[in-house]
């Protein structure tokens, strides 16, 4: 089963994380979408920050390992 996982993060960290996940065979490929502006609630306030989004292509078999590695590095 093929999966697409979406992850947002600060633009300066996007390519680093993408390279690690592909190098470790946790993702077959990753698209980095830049120029995203996120609006979200943080500690009771509305915050706004520039972010990049990773579109990560992986398999169902790799998903749990991918999720754990993203949490470790993000």
Coordinates of N, CA and C in Angstrom, one line a residue:
X1 N 0.8 -1.2 0.0 CA 0.0 0.0 0.0 C 0.9 1.2 0.0
X2 N 0.6 2.2 -0.9 CA 1.3 3.5 -0.9 C 0.6 4.5 -0.1
X3 N 1.4 5.3 0.6 CA 0.8 6.4 1.4 C 1.5 7.7 1.0
X4 N 0.8 8.8 1.3 CA 1.4 10.2 1.2 C 1.2 10.8 2.6
X5 N 2.3 11.2 3.1 CA 2.3 11.8 4.5 C 2.7 13.3 4.3
X6 N 1.9 14.2 5.0 CA 2.2 15.6 4.9 C 2.8 16.1 6.2
X7 N 3.9 16.8 6.1 CA 4.5 17.4 7.3 C 4.9 18.8 7.0
X8 N 4.6 19.7 8.0 CA 5.0 21.1 7.8 C 6.1 21.4 8.8
X9 N 7.0 22.2 8.5 CA 8.2 22.6 9.3 C 8.8 23.9 8.8
X10 N 9.7 24.5 9.6 CA 10.3 25.7 9.2 C 11.1 25.5 7.9
X11 N 11.0 26.4 7.0 CA 11.7 26.3 5.7 C 13.1 25.9 5.8
X12 N 13.9 26.4 6.7 CA 15.3 26.1 6.8 C 15.6 24.7 7.2
X13 N 14.6 23.9 7.6 CA 14.8 22.5 8.0 C 14.3 21.5 7.0
X14 N 13.5 22.0 6.0 CA 12.8 21.1 5.1 C 13.7 20.2 4.3
X15 N 14.7 20.7 3.6 CA 15.5 19.9 2.8 C 16.4 18.9 3.6
X16 N 16.8 19.3 4.8 CA 17.6 18.4 5.6 C 16.8 17.2 6.0
X17 N 15.5 17.4 6.5 CA 14.7 16.3 6.9 C 14.4 15.4 5.7
X18 N 14.1 16.0 4.5 CA 13.8 15.3 3.3 C 15.0 14.4 2.9
X19 N 16.2 14.9 2.9 CA 17.3 14.1 2.6 C 17.5 12.9 3.5
X20 N 17.4 13.1 4.8 CA 17.5 12.0 5.8 C 16.5 10.9 5.6
X21 N 15.3 11.3 5.4 CA 14.2 10.3 5.2 C 14.4 9.5 3.9
X22 N 14.8 10.1 2.9 CA 15.1 9.4 1.6 C 16.4 8.5 1.8
X23 N 17.4 9.1 2.3 CA 18.7 8.3 2.5 C 18.5 7.1 3.4
X24 N 17.6 7.2 4.4 CA 17.3 6.0 5.3 C 16.2 5.1 4.7
X25 N 15.8 5.3 3.5 CA 14.8 4.4 2.8 C 13.5 4.4 3.5
X26 N 13.2 5.5 4.2 CA 11.8 5.6 4.8 C 10.8 6.3 3.9
X27 N 11.3 6.9 2.8 CA 10.5 7.5 1.8 C 11.1 7.2 0.5
X28 N 10.2 7.0 -0.5 CA 10.7 6.8 -1.9 C 11.0 8.1 -2.5
X29 N 10.3 9.1 -2.3 CA 10.5 10.4 -2.7 C 9.8 11.4 -1.9
X30 N 10.2 12.7 -1.9 CA 9.6 13.7 -1.2 C 9.6 15.0 -2.0
X31 N 8.4 15.6 -2.1 CA 8.3 17.0 -2.7 C 8.3 18.0 -1.6
X32 N 9.1 19.1 -1.8 CA 9.2 20.1 -0.8 C 8.4 21.3 -1.4
X33 N 7.4 21.7 -0.7 CA 6.6 22.8 -1.2 C 6.9 24.0 -0.3
X34 N 7.4 25.1 -0.9 CA 7.9 26.3 -0.2 C 6.8 27.4 -0.3
X35 N 7.0 28.4 0.5 CA 6.2 29.6 0.5 C 4.8 29.4 1.1
X36 N 4.7 28.5 2.0 CA 3.5 28.3 2.8 C 3.4 29.2 4.0
X37 N 2.3 29.8 4.2 CA 2.1 30.6 5.4 C 1.1 29.9 6.3
X38 N 1.5 29.5 7.5 CA 0.6 28.8 8.4 C 0.0 29.7 9.5
X39 N -1.3 29.5 9.7 CA -2.0 30.2 10.8 C -2.5 29.2 11.7
X40 N -2.2 29.3 13.0 CA -2.5 28.2 14.0 C -2.6 28.8 15.4
X41 N -3.2 28.0 16.2 CA -3.4 28.4 17.6 C -2.2 27.8 18.4
X42 N -1.5 28.7 19.2 CA -0.4 28.2 20.0 C -0.4 28.9 21.4
X43 N -0.5 28.1 22.4 CA -0.6 28.6 23.8 C -1.7 29.7 24.0
X44 N -2.8 29.4 23.4 CA -4.0 30.3 23.6 C -4.0 31.5 22.6
X45 N -3.0 31.7 21.8 CA -3.0 32.8 20.9 C -3.0 32.3 19.5
X46 N -3.4 33.1 18.5 CA -3.3 32.8 17.1 C -1.9 33.3 16.6
X47 N -1.2 32.3 16.0 CA 0.2 32.6 15.5 C 0.2 32.4 14.0
X48 N 1.2 33.0 13.4 CA 1.4 32.9 11.9 C 2.9 32.8 11.6
X49 N 3.2 31.8 10.8 CA 4.6 31.6 10.5 C 4.8 31.1 9.1
X50 N 5.9 31.4 8.4 CA 6.2 30.8 7.1 C 6.7 29.3 7.4
X51 N 6.2 28.4 6.5 CA 6.6 27.0 6.7 C 6.8 26.4 5.3
X52 N 7.4 25.3 5.2 CA 7.4 24.4 4.1 C 6.7 23.2 4.4
X53 N 6.1 22.6 3.3 CA 5.4 21.3 3.5 C 6.1 20.2 2.7
X54 N 6.3 19.1 3.4 CA 6.9 17.9 2.8 C 5.7 17.0 2.4
X55 N 5.7 16.6 1.1 CA 4.8 15.5 0.6 C 5.6 14.3 0.5
X56 N 5.5 13.4 1.5 CA 6.4 12.2 1.6 C 5.6 11.0 1.1
X57 N 6.3 10.3 0.1 CA 5.7 9.1 -0.4 C 6.4 7.9 0.2
X58 N 5.6 7.1 0.8 CA 6.1 5.9 1.5 C 5.2 4.7 1.4
X59 N 5.5 3.6 2.1 CA 4.6 2.5 2.0 C 4.0 2.2 3.4
X60 N 2.9 1.5 3.4 CA 2.3 1.1 4.7 C 3.3 0.4 5.6
X61 N 4.1 -0.4 5.0 CA 5.1 -1.2 5.8 C 6.1 -0.2 6.5
X62 N 6.4 0.9 5.9 CA 7.4 1.8 6.4 C 6.8 2.9 7.3
X63 N 5.5 3.0 7.3 CA 4.9 4.2 7.9 C 5.3 4.4 9.4
X64 N 5.2 3.4 10.2 CA 5.4 3.5 11.7 C 6.9 3.9 11.9
X65 N 7.8 3.4 11.2 CA 9.2 3.8 11.3 C 9.4 5.2 10.8
X66 N 8.7 5.6 9.7 CA 8.8 7.0 9.2 C 8.3 7.9 10.3
X67 N 7.1 7.6 10.8 CA 6.5 8.5 11.8 C 7.4 8.7 13.0
X68 N 8.0 7.6 13.5 CA 8.9 7.7 14.7 C 10.1 8.6 14.3
X69 N 10.7 8.4 13.1 CA 11.9 9.2 12.8 C 11.5 10.7 12.6
X70 N 10.4 11.0 12.0 CA 10.0 12.4 11.9 C 9.8 13.0 13.3
X71 N 9.2 12.3 14.2 CA 9.1 12.8 15.6 C 10.4 13.0 16.3
X72 N 11.3 12.1 16.0 CA 12.7 12.2 16.5 C 13.4 13.4 16.0
X73 N 13.3 13.7 14.7 CA 14.1 14.8 14.1 C 13.3 16.1 14.0
X74 N 12.0 16.1 14.1 CA 11.3 17.4 13.9 C 11.3 18.2 15.2

